[in-house]
């Protein structure tokens, strides 16, 4: 089963990504691919950060891990108080490349036999800052690493982070955007037409109509 993470605001904005067509490095294999390796599951399509979680992982920890792996090596989460077991109730802050953002609300939605989604609420201003930081630092360094791998300047996986310390661990997502549940309604509806993106459509509908109570007619 897979897990995903959605960052959103009360105004209905949420952070989206696009899957690349080719990957040039992978945390899962600790390998680089100078010729590029085709991404099989939804290349060029809409995506939220996520993937398969380990059986011994708590669901919300797996969601946070996947976000860090796919969006930026220097993205971490703080828990409070620190002397207790970490849980959803103690999740407090998100740190992106040293900048701290307060998590206003955390919700884990479980869809039996399909997937698990962690919803983290931020202010809209913080969402924009997070989007800009990921685009201009993390994804920018991933793009630079891809060029280095392609040109054989980077010759092994570990070298990526010597030159690009904020690079995501996996080369899979790019193009972070902020969509809005009503403004992008046609784009959201379009996601339901493909089995590759229909799951993301369901996650957005849950956000809009169950978390935000927007009663949007998708």
PDB file of C-alpha atoms in Angstrom:
ATOM      1  CA  UNK A   1       0.000   0.000   0.000  1.00  0.00           C
ATOM      2  CA  UNK A   2       1.117   3.573  -0.640  1.00  0.00           C
ATOM      3  CA  UNK A   3       1.121   6.760   1.400  1.00  0.00           C
ATOM      4  CA  UNK A   4       1.024  10.407   0.324  1.00  0.00           C
ATOM      5  CA  UNK A   5       1.264  13.888   1.804  1.00  0.00           C
ATOM      6  CA  UNK A   6      -0.773  16.999   0.954  1.00  0.00           C
ATOM      7  CA  UNK A   7       0.131  20.504   2.147  1.00  0.00           C
ATOM      8  CA  UNK A   8      -2.844  22.873   2.104  1.00  0.00           C
ATOM      9  CA  UNK A   9      -4.341  26.065   3.537  1.00  0.00           C
ATOM     10  CA  UNK A  10      -7.819  26.996   4.769  1.00  0.00           C
ATOM     11  CA  UNK A  11      -8.222  29.158   1.648  1.00  0.00           C
ATOM     12  CA  UNK A  12      -8.163  25.982  -0.434  1.00  0.00           C
ATOM     13  CA  UNK A  13      -4.634  26.163  -1.819  1.00  0.00           C
ATOM     14  CA  UNK A  14      -2.549  22.983  -1.974  1.00  0.00           C
ATOM     15  CA  UNK A  15       0.941  22.096  -3.178  1.00  0.00           C
ATOM     16  CA  UNK A  16       1.217  19.991  -6.340  1.00  0.00           C
ATOM     17  CA  UNK A  17       4.045  18.488  -8.382  1.00  0.00           C
ATOM     18  CA  UNK A  18       4.664  16.863 -11.762  1.00  0.00           C
ATOM     19  CA  UNK A  19       6.449  13.558 -12.265  1.00  0.00           C
ATOM     20  CA  UNK A  20       9.518  13.648 -14.462  1.00  0.00           C
ATOM     21  CA  UNK A  21       9.794  11.518 -17.592  1.00  0.00           C
ATOM     22  CA  UNK A  22      13.321  10.350 -16.742  1.00  0.00           C
ATOM     23  CA  UNK A  23      15.186   9.948 -13.473  1.00  0.00           C
ATOM     24  CA  UNK A  24      18.960  10.408 -13.205  1.00  0.00           C
ATOM     25  CA  UNK A  25      19.443   9.236  -9.608  1.00  0.00           C
ATOM     26  CA  UNK A  26      17.566   7.209  -7.024  1.00  0.00           C
ATOM     27  CA  UNK A  27      17.723   6.966  -3.247  1.00  0.00           C
ATOM     28  CA  UNK A  28      16.023   3.568  -3.440  1.00  0.00           C
ATOM     29  CA  UNK A  29      18.978   2.069  -5.318  1.00  0.00           C
ATOM     30  CA  UNK A  30      21.722   4.590  -4.409  1.00  0.00           C
ATOM     31  CA  UNK A  31      22.526   4.636  -8.109  1.00  0.00           C
ATOM     32  CA  UNK A  32      22.916   7.263 -10.819  1.00  0.00           C
ATOM     33  CA  UNK A  33      21.745   6.893 -14.425  1.00  0.00           C
ATOM     34  CA  UNK A  34      23.782   9.002 -16.903  1.00  0.00           C
ATOM     35  CA  UNK A  35      21.479   8.013 -19.772  1.00  0.00           C
ATOM     36  CA  UNK A  36      18.346   8.566 -17.712  1.00  0.00           C
ATOM     37  CA  UNK A  37      15.956   5.870 -16.533  1.00  0.00           C
ATOM     38  CA  UNK A  38      12.327   5.991 -17.622  1.00  0.00           C
ATOM     39  CA  UNK A  39       9.771   6.584 -14.883  1.00  0.00           C
ATOM     40  CA  UNK A  40       7.079   3.988 -15.438  1.00  0.00           C
ATOM     41  CA  UNK A  41       4.294   5.148 -13.124  1.00  0.00           C
ATOM     42  CA  UNK A  42       2.739   8.323 -14.512  1.00  0.00           C
ATOM     43  CA  UNK A  43       5.626  10.107 -16.244  1.00  0.00           C
ATOM     44  CA  UNK A  44       4.769  13.735 -16.965  1.00  0.00           C
ATOM     45  CA  UNK A  45       1.608  13.488 -14.878  1.00  0.00           C
ATOM     46  CA  UNK A  46       0.267  15.319 -11.819  1.00  0.00           C
ATOM     47  CA  UNK A  47       1.523  13.918  -8.507  1.00  0.00           C
ATOM     48  CA  UNK A  48       1.655  14.373  -4.753  1.00  0.00           C
ATOM     49  CA  UNK A  49       4.801  13.280  -2.896  1.00  0.00           C
ATOM     50  CA  UNK A  50       4.451   9.700  -1.766  1.00  0.00           C
ATOM     51  CA  UNK A  51       5.088   6.053  -2.407  1.00  0.00           C
ATOM     52  CA  UNK A  52       5.309   2.635  -0.782  1.00  0.00           C
ATOM     53  CA  UNK A  53       5.767   2.609   2.984  1.00  0.00           C
ATOM     54  CA  UNK A  54       7.635   0.012   5.017  1.00  0.00           C
ATOM     55  CA  UNK A  55       5.579  -2.443   7.057  1.00  0.00           C
ATOM     56  CA  UNK A  56       7.328  -1.489  10.296  1.00  0.00           C
ATOM     57  CA  UNK A  57       6.738   2.274   9.804  1.00  0.00           C
ATOM     58  CA  UNK A  58       4.046   4.363  11.408  1.00  0.00           C
ATOM     59  CA  UNK A  59       1.937   5.734   8.574  1.00  0.00           C
ATOM     60  CA  UNK A  60       2.469   9.420   9.272  1.00  0.00           C
ATOM     61  CA  UNK A  61       6.239   8.906   9.620  1.00  0.00           C
ATOM     62  CA  UNK A  62       6.271   7.213   6.222  1.00  0.00           C
ATOM     63  CA  UNK A  63       4.390  10.147   4.681  1.00  0.00           C
ATOM     64  CA  UNK A  64       6.900  12.621   6.121  1.00  0.00           C
ATOM     65  CA  UNK A  65       9.817  10.491   4.959  1.00  0.00           C
ATOM     66  CA  UNK A  66       8.513  10.353   1.401  1.00  0.00           C
ATOM     67  CA  UNK A  67       8.109  14.139   1.358  1.00  0.00           C
ATOM     68  CA  UNK A  68      11.723  14.594   2.455  1.00  0.00           C
ATOM     69  CA  UNK A  69      13.018  12.068  -0.074  1.00  0.00           C
ATOM     70  CA  UNK A  70      11.139  13.520  -3.028  1.00  0.00           C
ATOM     71  CA  UNK A  71      11.119  17.254  -2.256  1.00  0.00           C
ATOM     72  CA  UNK A  72      14.384  18.045  -0.499  1.00  0.00           C
ATOM     73  CA  UNK A  73      17.207  16.568   1.550  1.00  0.00           C
ATOM     74  CA  UNK A  74      17.094  19.492   4.013  1.00  0.00           C
ATOM     75  CA  UNK A  75      13.363  19.237   4.760  1.00  0.00           C
ATOM     76  CA  UNK A  76      12.639  17.986   8.267  1.00  0.00           C
ATOM     77  CA  UNK A  77       9.799  17.943  10.786  1.00  0.00           C
ATOM     78  CA  UNK A  78       9.874  18.879  14.461  1.00  0.00           C
ATOM     79  CA  UNK A  79       7.876  17.190  17.181  1.00  0.00           C
ATOM     80  CA  UNK A  80       6.871  18.556  20.565  1.00  0.00           C
ATOM     81  CA  UNK A  81       7.430  17.794  23.361  1.00  0.00           C
ATOM     82  CA  UNK A  82      10.694  16.075  22.474  1.00  0.00           C
ATOM     83  CA  UNK A  83      10.732  13.799  25.511  1.00  0.00           C
ATOM     84  CA  UNK A  84       7.605  11.891  24.441  1.00  0.00           C
ATOM     85  CA  UNK A  85       6.866   9.379  21.736  1.00  0.00           C
ATOM     86  CA  UNK A  86       6.369  11.157  18.438  1.00  0.00           C
ATOM     87  CA  UNK A  87       2.834  11.034  17.115  1.00  0.00           C
ATOM     88  CA  UNK A  88       0.426  13.094  15.044  1.00  0.00           C
ATOM     89  CA  UNK A  89      -0.581  14.903  18.209  1.00  0.00           C
ATOM     90  CA  UNK A  90       2.953  16.241  18.723  1.00  0.00           C
ATOM     91  CA  UNK A  91       3.822  17.149  15.137  1.00  0.00           C
ATOM     92  CA  UNK A  92       4.579  20.865  15.309  1.00  0.00           C
ATOM     93  CA  UNK A  93       6.890  22.389  12.704  1.00  0.00           C
ATOM     94  CA  UNK A  94       8.237  21.829   9.236  1.00  0.00           C
ATOM     95  CA  UNK A  95      11.745  23.068   8.415  1.00  0.00           C
ATOM     96  CA  UNK A  96      12.633  23.674   4.768  1.00  0.00           C
ATOM     97  CA  UNK A  97      16.294  24.504   4.169  1.00  0.00           C
ATOM     98  CA  UNK A  98      16.541  26.098   7.610  1.00  0.00           C
ATOM     99  CA  UNK A  99      13.277  28.087   7.479  1.00  0.00           C
ATOM    100  CA  UNK A 100      10.667  27.001  10.024  1.00  0.00           C
ATOM    101  CA  UNK A 101       6.929  26.804   9.269  1.00  0.00           C
ATOM    102  CA  UNK A 102       4.264  26.114  11.860  1.00  0.00           C
ATOM    103  CA  UNK A 103       1.935  23.208  11.123  1.00  0.00           C
ATOM    104  CA  UNK A 104      -1.549  24.380  12.066  1.00  0.00           C
ATOM    105  CA  UNK A 105      -3.329  21.038  11.783  1.00  0.00           C
ATOM    106  CA  UNK A 106      -2.447  17.443  10.925  1.00  0.00           C
ATOM    107  CA  UNK A 107      -4.948  14.891   9.602  1.00  0.00           C
ATOM    108  CA  UNK A 108      -4.308  11.343   8.419  1.00  0.00           C
ATOM    109  CA  UNK A 109      -7.017  10.054   6.090  1.00  0.00           C
ATOM    110  CA  UNK A 110      -7.107   6.326   5.532  1.00  0.00           C
ATOM    111  CA  UNK A 111      -8.831   4.889   2.462  1.00  0.00           C
ATOM    112  CA  UNK A 112      -9.038   1.096   3.003  1.00  0.00           C
ATOM    113  CA  UNK A 113      -7.161  -1.021   0.474  1.00  0.00           C
ATOM    114  CA  UNK A 114      -6.107   2.035  -1.524  1.00  0.00           C
ATOM    115  CA  UNK A 115      -3.723   4.508   0.115  1.00  0.00           C
ATOM    116  CA  UNK A 116      -3.099   6.675   3.160  1.00  0.00           C
ATOM    117  CA  UNK A 117      -2.814  10.459   2.957  1.00  0.00           C
ATOM    118  CA  UNK A 118      -1.391  12.862   5.533  1.00  0.00           C
ATOM    119  CA  UNK A 119      -2.859  16.375   5.285  1.00  0.00           C
ATOM    120  CA  UNK A 120      -0.797  19.201   6.810  1.00  0.00           C
ATOM    121  CA  UNK A 121      -2.335  22.671   7.139  1.00  0.00           C
ATOM    122  CA  UNK A 122      -0.297  25.869   6.751  1.00  0.00           C
ATOM    123  CA  UNK A 123      -1.125  29.506   6.135  1.00  0.00           C
ATOM    124  CA  UNK A 124      -1.336  30.416   2.437  1.00  0.00           C
ATOM    125  CA  UNK A 125       1.688  32.708   2.822  1.00  0.00           C
ATOM    126  CA  UNK A 126       3.704  29.849   4.295  1.00  0.00           C
ATOM    127  CA  UNK A 127       2.604  27.556   1.477  1.00  0.00           C
ATOM    128  CA  UNK A 128       3.909  30.082  -1.048  1.00  0.00           C
ATOM    129  CA  UNK A 129       7.214  30.316   0.822  1.00  0.00           C
ATOM    130  CA  UNK A 130       7.509  26.524   0.903  1.00  0.00           C
ATOM    131  CA  UNK A 131       6.712  26.307  -2.806  1.00  0.00           C
ATOM    132  CA  UNK A 132       9.319  28.950  -3.661  1.00  0.00           C
ATOM    133  CA  UNK A 133      11.955  27.344  -1.456  1.00  0.00           C
ATOM    134  CA  UNK A 134      11.462  23.897  -2.977  1.00  0.00           C
ATOM    135  CA  UNK A 135      11.420  25.306  -6.532  1.00  0.00           C
ATOM    136  CA  UNK A 136      14.376  27.680  -6.229  1.00  0.00           C
ATOM    137  CA  UNK A 137      16.610  25.595  -3.980  1.00  0.00           C
ATOM    138  CA  UNK A 138      15.731  21.896  -3.850  1.00  0.00           C
ATOM    139  CA  UNK A 139      14.449  21.335  -7.387  1.00  0.00           C
ATOM    140  CA  UNK A 140      17.020  23.779  -8.783  1.00  0.00           C
ATOM    141  CA  UNK A 141      19.778  21.680  -7.214  1.00  0.00           C
ATOM    142  CA  UNK A 142      18.155  18.499  -8.544  1.00  0.00           C
ATOM    143  CA  UNK A 143      18.245  19.997 -12.038  1.00  0.00           C
ATOM    144  CA  UNK A 144      21.915  20.843 -11.578  1.00  0.00           C
ATOM    145  CA  UNK A 145      22.618  17.316 -10.323  1.00  0.00           C
ATOM    146  CA  UNK A 146      20.863  15.817 -13.333  1.00  0.00           C
ATOM    147  CA  UNK A 147      23.150  17.795 -15.645  1.00  0.00           C
ATOM    148  CA  UNK A 148      26.185  16.707 -13.625  1.00  0.00           C
ATOM    149  CA  UNK A 149      25.191  13.046 -13.849  1.00  0.00           C
ATOM    150  CA  UNK A 150      24.461  13.315 -17.582  1.00  0.00           C
ATOM    151  CA  UNK A 151      27.851  14.949 -18.256  1.00  0.00           C
ATOM    152  CA  UNK A 152      29.716  12.454 -16.017  1.00  0.00           C
ATOM    153  CA  UNK A 153      30.836  15.248 -13.696  1.00  0.00           C
ATOM    154  CA  UNK A 154      29.006  13.401 -10.918  1.00  0.00           C
ATOM    155  CA  UNK A 155      30.100   9.769 -10.963  1.00  0.00           C
ATOM    156  CA  UNK A 156      28.300   8.238  -7.971  1.00  0.00           C
ATOM    157  CA  UNK A 157      25.195   8.865  -5.882  1.00  0.00           C
ATOM    158  CA  UNK A 158      26.971  10.332  -2.844  1.00  0.00           C
ATOM    159  CA  UNK A 159      28.717  12.963  -4.963  1.00  0.00           C
ATOM    160  CA  UNK A 160      25.349  14.530  -5.744  1.00  0.00           C
ATOM    161  CA  UNK A 161      25.038  15.925  -2.216  1.00  0.00           C
ATOM    162  CA  UNK A 162      28.645  17.059  -2.011  1.00  0.00           C
ATOM    163  CA  UNK A 163      27.851  19.625  -4.686  1.00  0.00           C
ATOM    164  CA  UNK A 164      24.103  19.958  -4.055  1.00  0.00           C
ATOM    165  CA  UNK A 165      23.393  19.627  -0.315  1.00  0.00           C
ATOM    166  CA  UNK A 166      19.690  20.566  -0.603  1.00  0.00           C
ATOM    167  CA  UNK A 167      18.944  18.236  -3.515  1.00  0.00           C
ATOM    168  CA  UNK A 168      16.035  15.778  -3.068  1.00  0.00           C
ATOM    169  CA  UNK A 169      17.144  12.205  -2.436  1.00  0.00           C
ATOM    170  CA  UNK A 170      15.043  10.938  -5.348  1.00  0.00           C
ATOM    171  CA  UNK A 171      14.937  12.496  -8.802  1.00  0.00           C
ATOM    172  CA  UNK A 172      11.242  12.049  -9.458  1.00  0.00           C
ATOM    173  CA  UNK A 173       9.221  15.258  -8.919  1.00  0.00           C
ATOM    174  CA  UNK A 174       9.533  18.810 -10.238  1.00  0.00           C
ATOM    175  CA  UNK A 175       7.401  21.864 -11.059  1.00  0.00           C
ATOM    176  CA  UNK A 176       5.892  22.652  -7.630  1.00  0.00           C
ATOM    177  CA  UNK A 177       2.690  24.671  -8.044  1.00  0.00           C
ATOM    178  CA  UNK A 178      -0.100  25.980  -5.852  1.00  0.00           C
ATOM    179  CA  UNK A 179      -3.523  24.903  -7.037  1.00  0.00           C
ATOM    180  CA  UNK A 180      -6.778  26.136  -5.528  1.00  0.00           C
ATOM    181  CA  UNK A 181      -9.783  23.847  -5.063  1.00  0.00           C
ATOM    182  CA  UNK A 182     -12.181  26.090  -7.033  1.00  0.00           C
ATOM    183  CA  UNK A 183      -9.858  28.020  -9.336  1.00  0.00           C
ATOM    184  CA  UNK A 184      -8.405  24.805 -10.817  1.00  0.00           C
ATOM    185  CA  UNK A 185     -11.703  22.921 -10.834  1.00  0.00           C
ATOM    186  CA  UNK A 186     -11.410  21.894 -14.508  1.00  0.00           C
ATOM    187  CA  UNK A 187      -7.868  20.603 -14.005  1.00  0.00           C
ATOM    188  CA  UNK A 188      -8.990  18.702 -10.921  1.00  0.00           C
ATOM    189  CA  UNK A 189     -11.906  17.104 -12.779  1.00  0.00           C
ATOM    190  CA  UNK A 190      -9.509  16.057 -15.539  1.00  0.00           C
ATOM    191  CA  UNK A 191      -7.478  14.038 -13.027  1.00  0.00           C
ATOM    192  CA  UNK A 192     -10.457  11.705 -12.544  1.00  0.00           C
ATOM    193  CA  UNK A 193     -10.300  10.581 -16.183  1.00  0.00           C
ATOM    194  CA  UNK A 194      -7.068   8.580 -15.837  1.00  0.00           C
ATOM    195  CA  UNK A 195      -6.402   5.588 -13.567  1.00  0.00           C
ATOM    196  CA  UNK A 196      -2.927   7.023 -12.999  1.00  0.00           C
ATOM    197  CA  UNK A 197      -4.223  10.276 -11.502  1.00  0.00           C
ATOM    198  CA  UNK A 198      -7.670   9.275 -10.219  1.00  0.00           C
ATOM    199  CA  UNK A 199      -6.270   8.560  -6.753  1.00  0.00           C
ATOM    200  CA  UNK A 200      -4.947  12.121  -6.557  1.00  0.00           C
ATOM    201  CA  UNK A 201      -8.369  13.348  -7.643  1.00  0.00           C
ATOM    202  CA  UNK A 202      -9.944  11.470  -4.726  1.00  0.00           C
ATOM    203  CA  UNK A 203      -7.435  13.018  -2.302  1.00  0.00           C
ATOM    204  CA  UNK A 204      -8.299  16.524  -3.543  1.00  0.00           C
ATOM    205  CA  UNK A 205     -12.041  15.871  -3.285  1.00  0.00           C
ATOM    206  CA  UNK A 206     -11.532  14.678   0.302  1.00  0.00           C
ATOM    207  CA  UNK A 207      -9.555  17.828   1.074  1.00  0.00           C
ATOM    208  CA  UNK A 208     -12.139  20.123  -0.507  1.00  0.00           C
ATOM    209  CA  UNK A 209     -15.359  18.576   0.701  1.00  0.00           C
ATOM    210  CA  UNK A 210     -14.490  16.789   3.950  1.00  0.00           C
ATOM    211  CA  UNK A 211     -11.630  18.792   5.465  1.00  0.00           C
ATOM    212  CA  UNK A 212     -12.466  22.270   4.124  1.00  0.00           C
ATOM    213  CA  UNK A 213     -16.240  21.674   3.753  1.00  0.00           C
ATOM    214  CA  UNK A 214     -16.236  23.598   0.465  1.00  0.00           C
ATOM    215  CA  UNK A 215     -19.050  21.535  -1.122  1.00  0.00           C
ATOM    216  CA  UNK A 216     -17.336  21.856  -4.482  1.00  0.00           C
ATOM    217  CA  UNK A 217     -19.199  20.002  -7.294  1.00  0.00           C
ATOM    218  CA  UNK A 218     -16.441  17.883  -8.791  1.00  0.00           C
TER     219      UNK A 218
END
